[in-house]
Coordinates of N, CA and C in Angstrom, one line a residue:
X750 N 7.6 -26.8 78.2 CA 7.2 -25.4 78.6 C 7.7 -24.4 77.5
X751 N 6.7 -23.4 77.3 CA 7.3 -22.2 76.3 C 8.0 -21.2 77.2
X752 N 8.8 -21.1 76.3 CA 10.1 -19.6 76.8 C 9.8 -18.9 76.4
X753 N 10.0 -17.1 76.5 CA 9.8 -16.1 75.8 C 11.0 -15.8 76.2
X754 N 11.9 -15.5 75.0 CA 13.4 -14.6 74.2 C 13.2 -13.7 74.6
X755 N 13.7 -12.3 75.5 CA 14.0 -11.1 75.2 C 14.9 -11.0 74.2
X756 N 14.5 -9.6 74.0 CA 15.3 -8.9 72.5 C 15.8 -7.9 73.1
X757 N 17.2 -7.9 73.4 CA 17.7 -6.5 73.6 C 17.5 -5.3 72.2
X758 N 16.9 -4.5 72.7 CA 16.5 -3.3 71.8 C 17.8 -2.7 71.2
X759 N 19.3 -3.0 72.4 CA 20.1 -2.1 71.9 C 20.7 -2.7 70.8
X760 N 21.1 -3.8 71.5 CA 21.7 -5.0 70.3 C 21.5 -4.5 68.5
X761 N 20.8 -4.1 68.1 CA 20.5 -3.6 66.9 C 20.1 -4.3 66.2
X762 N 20.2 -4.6 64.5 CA 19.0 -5.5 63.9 C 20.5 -5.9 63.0
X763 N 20.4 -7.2 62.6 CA 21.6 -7.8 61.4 C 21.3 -6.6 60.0
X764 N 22.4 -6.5 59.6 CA 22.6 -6.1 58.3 C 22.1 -6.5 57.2
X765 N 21.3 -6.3 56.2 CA 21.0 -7.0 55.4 C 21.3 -6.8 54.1
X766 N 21.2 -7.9 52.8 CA 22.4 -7.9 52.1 C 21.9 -6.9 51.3
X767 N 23.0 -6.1 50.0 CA 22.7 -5.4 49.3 C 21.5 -5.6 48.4
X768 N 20.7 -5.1 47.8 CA 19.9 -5.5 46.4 C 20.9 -5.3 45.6
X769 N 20.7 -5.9 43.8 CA 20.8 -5.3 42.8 C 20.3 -4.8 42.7
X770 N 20.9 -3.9 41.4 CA 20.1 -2.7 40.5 C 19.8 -3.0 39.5
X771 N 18.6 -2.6 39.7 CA 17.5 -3.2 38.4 C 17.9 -2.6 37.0
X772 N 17.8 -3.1 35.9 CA 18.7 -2.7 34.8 C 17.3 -1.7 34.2
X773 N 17.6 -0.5 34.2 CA 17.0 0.4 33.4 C 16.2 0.5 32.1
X774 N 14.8 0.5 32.0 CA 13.6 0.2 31.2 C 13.7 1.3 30.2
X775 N 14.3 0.9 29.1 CA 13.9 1.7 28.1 C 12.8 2.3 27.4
X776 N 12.4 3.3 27.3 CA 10.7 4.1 27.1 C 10.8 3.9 25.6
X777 N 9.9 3.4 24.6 CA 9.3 3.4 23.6 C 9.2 4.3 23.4
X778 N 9.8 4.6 21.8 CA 9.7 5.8 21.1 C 8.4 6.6 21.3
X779 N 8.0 7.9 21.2 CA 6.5 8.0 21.4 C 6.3 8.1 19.6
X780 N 4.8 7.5 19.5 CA 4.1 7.5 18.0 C 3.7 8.6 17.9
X781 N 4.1 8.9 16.3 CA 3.8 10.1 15.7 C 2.4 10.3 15.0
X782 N 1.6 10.9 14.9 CA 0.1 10.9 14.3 C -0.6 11.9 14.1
X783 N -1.1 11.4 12.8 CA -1.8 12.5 12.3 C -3.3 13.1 12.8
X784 N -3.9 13.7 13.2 CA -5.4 14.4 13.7 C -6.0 14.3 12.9
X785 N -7.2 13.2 12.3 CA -8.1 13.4 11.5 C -9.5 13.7 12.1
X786 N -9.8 14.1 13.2 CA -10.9 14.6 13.9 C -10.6 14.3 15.6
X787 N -11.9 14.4 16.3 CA -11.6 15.1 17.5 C -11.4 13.1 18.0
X788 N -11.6 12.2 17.6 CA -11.1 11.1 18.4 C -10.4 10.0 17.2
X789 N -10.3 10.4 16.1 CA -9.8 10.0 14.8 C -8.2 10.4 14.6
X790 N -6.9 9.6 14.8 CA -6.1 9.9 14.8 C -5.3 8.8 13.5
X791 N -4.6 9.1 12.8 CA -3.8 8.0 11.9 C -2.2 7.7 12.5
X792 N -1.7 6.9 12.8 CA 0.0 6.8 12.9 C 0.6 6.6 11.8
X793 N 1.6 7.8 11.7 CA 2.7 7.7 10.5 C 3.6 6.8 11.4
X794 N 4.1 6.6 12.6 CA 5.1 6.3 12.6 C 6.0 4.6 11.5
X795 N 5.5 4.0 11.1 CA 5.5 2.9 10.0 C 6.5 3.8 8.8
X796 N 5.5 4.9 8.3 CA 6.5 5.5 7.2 C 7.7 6.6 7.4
X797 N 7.2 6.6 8.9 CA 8.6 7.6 9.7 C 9.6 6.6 9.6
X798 N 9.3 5.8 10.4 CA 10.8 4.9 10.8 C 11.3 3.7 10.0
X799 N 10.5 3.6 8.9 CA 10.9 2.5 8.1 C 11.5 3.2 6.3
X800 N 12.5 3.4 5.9 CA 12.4 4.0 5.0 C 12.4 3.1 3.4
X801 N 12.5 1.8 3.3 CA 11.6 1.0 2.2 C 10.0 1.3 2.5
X802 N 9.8 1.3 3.7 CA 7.8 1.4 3.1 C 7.7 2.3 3.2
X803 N 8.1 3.5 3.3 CA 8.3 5.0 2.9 C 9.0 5.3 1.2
X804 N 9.4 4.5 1.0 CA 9.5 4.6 -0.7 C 8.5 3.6 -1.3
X805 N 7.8 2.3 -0.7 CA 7.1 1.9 -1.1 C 5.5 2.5 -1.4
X806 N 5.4 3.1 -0.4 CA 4.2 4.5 0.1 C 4.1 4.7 -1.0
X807 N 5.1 5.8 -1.1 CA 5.1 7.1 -2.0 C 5.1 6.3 -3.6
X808 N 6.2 5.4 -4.3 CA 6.1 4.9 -5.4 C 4.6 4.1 -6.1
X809 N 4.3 3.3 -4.7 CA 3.1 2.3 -4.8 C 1.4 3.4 -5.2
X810 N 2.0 4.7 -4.5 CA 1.1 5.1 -4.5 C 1.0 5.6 -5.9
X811 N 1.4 6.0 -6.4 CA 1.8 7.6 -8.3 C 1.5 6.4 -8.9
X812 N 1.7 4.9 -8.8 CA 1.8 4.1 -9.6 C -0.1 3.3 -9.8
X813 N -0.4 3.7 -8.2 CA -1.8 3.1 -8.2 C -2.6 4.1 -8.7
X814 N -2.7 5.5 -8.6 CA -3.1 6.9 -8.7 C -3.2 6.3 -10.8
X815 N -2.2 6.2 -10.9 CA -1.9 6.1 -12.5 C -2.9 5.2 -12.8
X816 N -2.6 4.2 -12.5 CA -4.0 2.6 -13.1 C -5.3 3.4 -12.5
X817 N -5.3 4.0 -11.4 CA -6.8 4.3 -11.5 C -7.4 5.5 -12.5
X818 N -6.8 6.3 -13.0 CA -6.9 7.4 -13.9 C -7.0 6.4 -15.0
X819 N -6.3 5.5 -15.9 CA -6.3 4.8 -17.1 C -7.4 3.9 -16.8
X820 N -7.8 3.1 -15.3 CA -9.3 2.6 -15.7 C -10.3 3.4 -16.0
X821 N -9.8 4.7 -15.8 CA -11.6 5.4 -15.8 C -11.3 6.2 -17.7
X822 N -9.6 6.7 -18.3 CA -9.6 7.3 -19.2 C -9.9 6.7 -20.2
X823 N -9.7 4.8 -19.9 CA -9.9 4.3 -21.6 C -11.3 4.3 -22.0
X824 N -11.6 3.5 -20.8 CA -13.3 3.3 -21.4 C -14.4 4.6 -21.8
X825 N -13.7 5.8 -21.3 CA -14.2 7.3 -21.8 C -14.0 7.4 -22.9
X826 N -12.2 7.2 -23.5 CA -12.2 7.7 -24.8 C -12.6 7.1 -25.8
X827 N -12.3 5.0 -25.1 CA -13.7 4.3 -26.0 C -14.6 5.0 -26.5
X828 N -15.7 5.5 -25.0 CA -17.3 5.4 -25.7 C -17.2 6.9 -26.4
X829 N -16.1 8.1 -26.5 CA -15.9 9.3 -27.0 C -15.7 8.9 -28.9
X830 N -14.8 7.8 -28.6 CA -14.6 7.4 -30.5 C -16.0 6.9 -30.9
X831 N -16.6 5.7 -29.9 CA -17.6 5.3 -30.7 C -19.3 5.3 -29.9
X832 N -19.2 6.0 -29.5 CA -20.9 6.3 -28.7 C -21.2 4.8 -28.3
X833 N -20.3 4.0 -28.1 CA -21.1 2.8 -27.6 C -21.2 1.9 -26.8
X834 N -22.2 1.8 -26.0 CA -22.0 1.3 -24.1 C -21.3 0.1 -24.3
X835 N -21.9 -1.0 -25.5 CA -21.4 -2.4 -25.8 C -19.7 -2.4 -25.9
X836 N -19.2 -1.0 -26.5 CA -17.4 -1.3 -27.0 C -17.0 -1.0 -25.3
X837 N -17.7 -0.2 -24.3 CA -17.1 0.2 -23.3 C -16.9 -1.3 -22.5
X838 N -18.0 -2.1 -22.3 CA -18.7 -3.3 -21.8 C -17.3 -4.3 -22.2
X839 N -17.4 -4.1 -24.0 CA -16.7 -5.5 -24.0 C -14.9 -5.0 -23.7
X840 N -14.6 -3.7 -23.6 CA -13.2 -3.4 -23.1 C -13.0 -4.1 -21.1
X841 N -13.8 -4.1 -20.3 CA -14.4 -4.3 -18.9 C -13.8 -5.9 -19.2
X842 N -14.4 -6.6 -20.5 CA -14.7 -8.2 -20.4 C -12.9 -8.2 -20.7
X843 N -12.7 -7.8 -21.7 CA -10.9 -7.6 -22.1 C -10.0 -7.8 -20.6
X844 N -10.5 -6.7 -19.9 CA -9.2 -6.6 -18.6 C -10.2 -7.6 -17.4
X845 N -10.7 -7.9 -17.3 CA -11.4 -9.5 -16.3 C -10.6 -10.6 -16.6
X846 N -10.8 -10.7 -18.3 CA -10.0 -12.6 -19.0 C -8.8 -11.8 -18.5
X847 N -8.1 -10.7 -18.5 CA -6.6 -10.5 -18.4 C -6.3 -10.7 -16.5
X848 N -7.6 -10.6 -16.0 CA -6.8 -10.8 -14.3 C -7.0 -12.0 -14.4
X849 N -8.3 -12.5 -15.1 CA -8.3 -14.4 -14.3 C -7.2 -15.0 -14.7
X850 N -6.7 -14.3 -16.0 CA -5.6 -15.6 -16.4 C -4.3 -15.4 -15.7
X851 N -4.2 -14.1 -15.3 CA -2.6 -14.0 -14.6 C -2.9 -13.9 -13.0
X852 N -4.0 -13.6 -12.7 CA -4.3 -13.6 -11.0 C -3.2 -14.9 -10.7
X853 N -3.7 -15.9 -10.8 CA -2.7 -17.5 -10.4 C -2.3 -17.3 -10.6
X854 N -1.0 -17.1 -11.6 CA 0.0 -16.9 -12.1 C 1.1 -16.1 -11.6
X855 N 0.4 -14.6 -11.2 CA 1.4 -13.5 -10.3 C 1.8 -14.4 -8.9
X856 N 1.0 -15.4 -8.3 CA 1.2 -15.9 -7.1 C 2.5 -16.8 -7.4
X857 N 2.3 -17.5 -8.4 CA 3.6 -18.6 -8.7 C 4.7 -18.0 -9.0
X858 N 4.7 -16.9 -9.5 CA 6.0 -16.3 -10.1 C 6.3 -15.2 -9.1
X859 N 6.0 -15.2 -8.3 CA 6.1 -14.1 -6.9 C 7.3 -15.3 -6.1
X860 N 6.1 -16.6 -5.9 CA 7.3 -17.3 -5.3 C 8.4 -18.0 -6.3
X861 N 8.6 -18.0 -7.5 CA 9.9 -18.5 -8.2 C 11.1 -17.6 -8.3
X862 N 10.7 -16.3 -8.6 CA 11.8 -15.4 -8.9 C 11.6 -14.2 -7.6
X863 N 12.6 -13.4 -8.1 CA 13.1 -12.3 -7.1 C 11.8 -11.0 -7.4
X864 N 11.2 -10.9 -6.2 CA 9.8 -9.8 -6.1 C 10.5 -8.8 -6.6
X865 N 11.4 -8.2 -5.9 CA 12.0 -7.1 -6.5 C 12.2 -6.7 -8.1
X866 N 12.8 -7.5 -8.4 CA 13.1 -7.3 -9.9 C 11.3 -8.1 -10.9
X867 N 10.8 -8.8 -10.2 CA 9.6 -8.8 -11.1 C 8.6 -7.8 -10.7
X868 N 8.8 -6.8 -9.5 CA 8.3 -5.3 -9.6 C 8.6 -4.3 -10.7
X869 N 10.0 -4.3 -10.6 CA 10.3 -3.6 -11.8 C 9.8 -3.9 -13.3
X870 N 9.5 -4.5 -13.7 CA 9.5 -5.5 -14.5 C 8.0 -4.7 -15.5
X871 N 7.2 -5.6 -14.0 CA 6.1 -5.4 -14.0 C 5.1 -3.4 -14.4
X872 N 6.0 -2.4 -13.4 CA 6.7 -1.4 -13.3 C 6.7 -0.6 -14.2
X873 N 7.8 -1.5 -15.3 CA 8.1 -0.4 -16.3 C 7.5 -1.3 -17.9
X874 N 6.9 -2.1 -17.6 CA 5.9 -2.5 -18.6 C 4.6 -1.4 -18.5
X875 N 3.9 -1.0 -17.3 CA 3.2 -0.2 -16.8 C 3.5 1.0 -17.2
X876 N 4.6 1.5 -17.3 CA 5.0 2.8 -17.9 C 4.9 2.9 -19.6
X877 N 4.8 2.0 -20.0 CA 5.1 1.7 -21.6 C 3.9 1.8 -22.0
X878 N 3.2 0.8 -21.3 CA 1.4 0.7 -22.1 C 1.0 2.8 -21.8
X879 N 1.3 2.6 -20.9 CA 1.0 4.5 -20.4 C 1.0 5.7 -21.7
X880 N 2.7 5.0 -22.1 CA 3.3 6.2 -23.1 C 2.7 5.9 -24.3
X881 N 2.0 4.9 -24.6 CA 1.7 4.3 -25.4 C 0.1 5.1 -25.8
X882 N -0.9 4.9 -24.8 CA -2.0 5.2 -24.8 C -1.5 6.9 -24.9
X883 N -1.0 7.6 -24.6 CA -0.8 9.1 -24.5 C -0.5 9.2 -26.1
X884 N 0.7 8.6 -26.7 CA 0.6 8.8 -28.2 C -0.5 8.4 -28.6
X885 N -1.2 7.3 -28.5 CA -2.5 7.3 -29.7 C -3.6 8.5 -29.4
X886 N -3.7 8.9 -28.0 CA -4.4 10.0 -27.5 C -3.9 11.3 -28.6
X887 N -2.9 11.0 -28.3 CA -2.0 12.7 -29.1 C -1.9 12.6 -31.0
X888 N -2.6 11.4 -31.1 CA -2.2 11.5 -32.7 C -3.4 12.5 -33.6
X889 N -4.4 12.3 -33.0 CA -5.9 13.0 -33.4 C -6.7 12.1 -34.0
X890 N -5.8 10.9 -34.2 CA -7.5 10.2 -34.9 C -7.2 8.6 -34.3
X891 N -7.6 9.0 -32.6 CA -6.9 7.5 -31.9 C -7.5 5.8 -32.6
X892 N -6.6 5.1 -32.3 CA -7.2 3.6 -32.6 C -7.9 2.4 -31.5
X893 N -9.2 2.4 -31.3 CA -9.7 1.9 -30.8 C -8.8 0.1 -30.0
X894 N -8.4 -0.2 -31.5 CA -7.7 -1.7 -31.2 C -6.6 -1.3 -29.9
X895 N -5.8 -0.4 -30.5 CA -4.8 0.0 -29.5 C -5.6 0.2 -27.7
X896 N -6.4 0.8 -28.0 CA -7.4 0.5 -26.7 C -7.5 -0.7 -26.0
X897 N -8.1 -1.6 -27.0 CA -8.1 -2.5 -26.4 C -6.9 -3.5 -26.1
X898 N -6.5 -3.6 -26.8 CA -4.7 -4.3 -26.4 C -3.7 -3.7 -25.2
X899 N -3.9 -2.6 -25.0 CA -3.4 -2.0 -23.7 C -4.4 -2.1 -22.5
X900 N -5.5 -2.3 -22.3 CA -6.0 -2.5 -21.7 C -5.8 -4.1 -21.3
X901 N -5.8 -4.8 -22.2 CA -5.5 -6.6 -21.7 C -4.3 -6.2 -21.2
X902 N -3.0 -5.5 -21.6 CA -1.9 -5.7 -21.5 C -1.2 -5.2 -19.9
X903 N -2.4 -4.1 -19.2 CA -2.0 -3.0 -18.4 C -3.1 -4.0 -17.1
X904 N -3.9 -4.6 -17.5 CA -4.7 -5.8 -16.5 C -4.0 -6.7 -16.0
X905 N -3.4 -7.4 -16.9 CA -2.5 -8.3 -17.1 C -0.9 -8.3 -16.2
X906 N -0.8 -6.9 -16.3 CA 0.4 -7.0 -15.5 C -0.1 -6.5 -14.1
X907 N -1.3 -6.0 -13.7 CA -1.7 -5.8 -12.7 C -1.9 -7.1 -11.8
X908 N -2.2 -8.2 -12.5 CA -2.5 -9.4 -12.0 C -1.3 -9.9 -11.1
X909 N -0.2 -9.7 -12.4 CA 1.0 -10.2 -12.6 C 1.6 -9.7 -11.1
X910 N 1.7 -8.5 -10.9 CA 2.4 -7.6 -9.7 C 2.0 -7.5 -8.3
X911 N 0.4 -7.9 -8.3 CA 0.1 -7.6 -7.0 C 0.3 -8.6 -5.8
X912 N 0.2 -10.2 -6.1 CA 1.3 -10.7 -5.1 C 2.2 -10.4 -4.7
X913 N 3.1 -10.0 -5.7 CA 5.1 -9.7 -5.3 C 4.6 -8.5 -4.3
X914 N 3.6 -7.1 -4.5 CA 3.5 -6.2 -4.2 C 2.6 -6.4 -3.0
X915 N 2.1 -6.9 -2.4 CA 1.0 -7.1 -1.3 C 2.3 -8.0 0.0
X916 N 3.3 -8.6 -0.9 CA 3.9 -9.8 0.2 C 5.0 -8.9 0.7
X917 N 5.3 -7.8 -0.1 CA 6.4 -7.0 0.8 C 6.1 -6.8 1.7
X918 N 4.8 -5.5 2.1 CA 4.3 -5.0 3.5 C 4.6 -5.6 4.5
X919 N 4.6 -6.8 5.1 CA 4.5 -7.3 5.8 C 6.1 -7.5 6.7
X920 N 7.2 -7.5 5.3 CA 8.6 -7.4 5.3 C 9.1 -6.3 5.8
X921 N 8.7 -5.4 5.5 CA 9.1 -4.0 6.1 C 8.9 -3.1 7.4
X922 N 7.8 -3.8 7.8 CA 7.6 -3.1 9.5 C 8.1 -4.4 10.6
X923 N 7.6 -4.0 11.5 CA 7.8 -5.1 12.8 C 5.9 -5.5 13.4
X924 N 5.9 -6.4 13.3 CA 4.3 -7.0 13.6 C 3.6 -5.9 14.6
X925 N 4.3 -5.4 15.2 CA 3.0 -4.7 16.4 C 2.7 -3.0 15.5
X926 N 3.2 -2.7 14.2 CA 3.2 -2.1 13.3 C 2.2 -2.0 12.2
X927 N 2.2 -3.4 11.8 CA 0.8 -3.9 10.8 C -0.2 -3.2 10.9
X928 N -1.1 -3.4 12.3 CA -2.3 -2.4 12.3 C -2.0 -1.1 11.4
X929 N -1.4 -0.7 12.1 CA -0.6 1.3 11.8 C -0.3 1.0 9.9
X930 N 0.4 0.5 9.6 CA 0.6 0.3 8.0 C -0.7 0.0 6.8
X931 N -1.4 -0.8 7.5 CA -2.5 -1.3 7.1 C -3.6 -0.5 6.8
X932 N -3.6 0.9 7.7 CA -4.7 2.3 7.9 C -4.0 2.9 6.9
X933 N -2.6 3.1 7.1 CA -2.0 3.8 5.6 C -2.3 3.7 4.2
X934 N -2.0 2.7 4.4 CA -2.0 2.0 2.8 C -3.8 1.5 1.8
X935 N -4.6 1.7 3.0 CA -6.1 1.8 2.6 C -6.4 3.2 2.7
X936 N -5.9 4.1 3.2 CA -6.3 5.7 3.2 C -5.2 6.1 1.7
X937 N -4.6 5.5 1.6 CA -3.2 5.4 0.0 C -4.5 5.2 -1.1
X938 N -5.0 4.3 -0.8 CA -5.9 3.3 -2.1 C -7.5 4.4 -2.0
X939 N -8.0 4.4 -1.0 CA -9.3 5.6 -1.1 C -8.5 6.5 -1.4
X940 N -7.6 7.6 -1.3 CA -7.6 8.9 -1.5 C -7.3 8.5 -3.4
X941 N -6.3 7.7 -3.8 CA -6.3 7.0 -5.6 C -7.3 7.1 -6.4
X942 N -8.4 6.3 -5.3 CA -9.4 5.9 -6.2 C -10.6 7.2 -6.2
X943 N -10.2 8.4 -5.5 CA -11.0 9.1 -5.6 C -10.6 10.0 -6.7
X944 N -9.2 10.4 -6.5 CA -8.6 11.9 -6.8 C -8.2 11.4 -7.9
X945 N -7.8 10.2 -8.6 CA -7.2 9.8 -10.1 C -8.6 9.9 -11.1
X946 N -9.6 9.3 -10.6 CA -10.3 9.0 -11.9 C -10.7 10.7 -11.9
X947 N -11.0 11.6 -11.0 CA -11.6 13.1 -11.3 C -10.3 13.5 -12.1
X948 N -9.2 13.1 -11.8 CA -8.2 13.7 -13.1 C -8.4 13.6 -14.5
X949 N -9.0 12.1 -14.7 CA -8.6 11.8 -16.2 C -9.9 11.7 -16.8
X950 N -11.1 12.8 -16.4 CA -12.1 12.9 -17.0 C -11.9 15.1 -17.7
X951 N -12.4 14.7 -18.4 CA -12.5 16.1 -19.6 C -14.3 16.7 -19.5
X952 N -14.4 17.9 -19.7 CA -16.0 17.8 -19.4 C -16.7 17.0 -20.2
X953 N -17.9 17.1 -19.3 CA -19.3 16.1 -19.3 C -19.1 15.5 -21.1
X954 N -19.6 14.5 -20.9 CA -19.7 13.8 -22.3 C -20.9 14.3 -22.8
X955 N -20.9 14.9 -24.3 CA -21.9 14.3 -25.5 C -22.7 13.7 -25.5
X956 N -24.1 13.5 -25.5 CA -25.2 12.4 -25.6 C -25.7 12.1 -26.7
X957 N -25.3 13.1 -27.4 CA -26.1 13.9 -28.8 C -25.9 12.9 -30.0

């Protein structure tokens, strides 16, 4: 047979045991960003809070701004010495044989030695061929050859650098970052490739 229990009401209810306290949820920094239109937004936060890829930014950038101004100044003052599409053409074929041969190469020597110091390296060879081309520019009666040998030589180390230089990025933020770094550093490379070569042109060329 079933019983039914009365429950004295007064009796009261058992005590029941304390909870813990939940350990307090730290809020994520809020991301900083730039407004590039009405649903177009960029995140700095990558070159806010990281300050290697905030020197990497800024150096990688004057340095890419530079090669893009010298691909567009040589082959100008080429065809300005000698009116001729073929010397401009075969300067183009010069810095190609200079990436195919070191393309492979930058990759093997990225992983043998220290990136850092084969930045530098790389760097301030880059600065040399620069100072170099500015004196033949500044003598008044430039040498074509010199053209071309700085041009193999300034490809060549381009090859040479851009492994060691492509494998940092990745070292300096924290993965959920990447995306955010990655819009930077392509908005770095378009604003270069626009604003360097309109630097290192002089007016309209001669046809005459």
């Amino acid at each position: 047979m079933w019983t039914v229990r009365q429950i004295d009401p007064m009796a009261g209810y058992p005590e029941l045991p304390e909870l813990p306290e939940l350990p307090e949820v730290q809020r994520a920094e809020p991301r900083r960003t730039w407004k590039l239109g009405r649903s177009a937004r960029l995140d700095i936060t990558p070159i806010r809070t990281s300050r290697d890829l905030r020197l990497l930014f800024i150096g990688g950038g004057i340095s890419f701004a530079g090669s893009m101004l010298t691909f567009v100044a040589i082959p100008y003052q080429a065809y300005q010495l000698t009116h001729s599409s073929l010397i401009v053409g075969l300067l183009s074929l010069a810095e190609l044989v200079a990436l195919l041969l070191t393309g492979f190469l930058g990759g093997a020597l990225a992983d043998a030695f220290d990136r850092r110091r084969l930045l530098r390296v790389s760097e301030t060879g880059l600065l040399i061929g620069s100072l170099i081309l500015v004196v033949n520019a500044a003598l008044g009666h430039s040498q074509l050859w010199v053209l071309f040998v700085i041009s193999f030589l300034l490809a060549a180390l381009d090859g040479i650098q851009s492994p060691a230089l492509n494998s940092f990025v990745p070292r300096l933020v924290s993965p959920d970052q990447l995306p955010a770094t990655s819009a930077l550093m392509s908005l770095r490379s378009q604003v270069g490739m626009i604003a360097a070569p309109a630097l290192s042109l002089d007016p309209p060329i001669d046809h005459r």
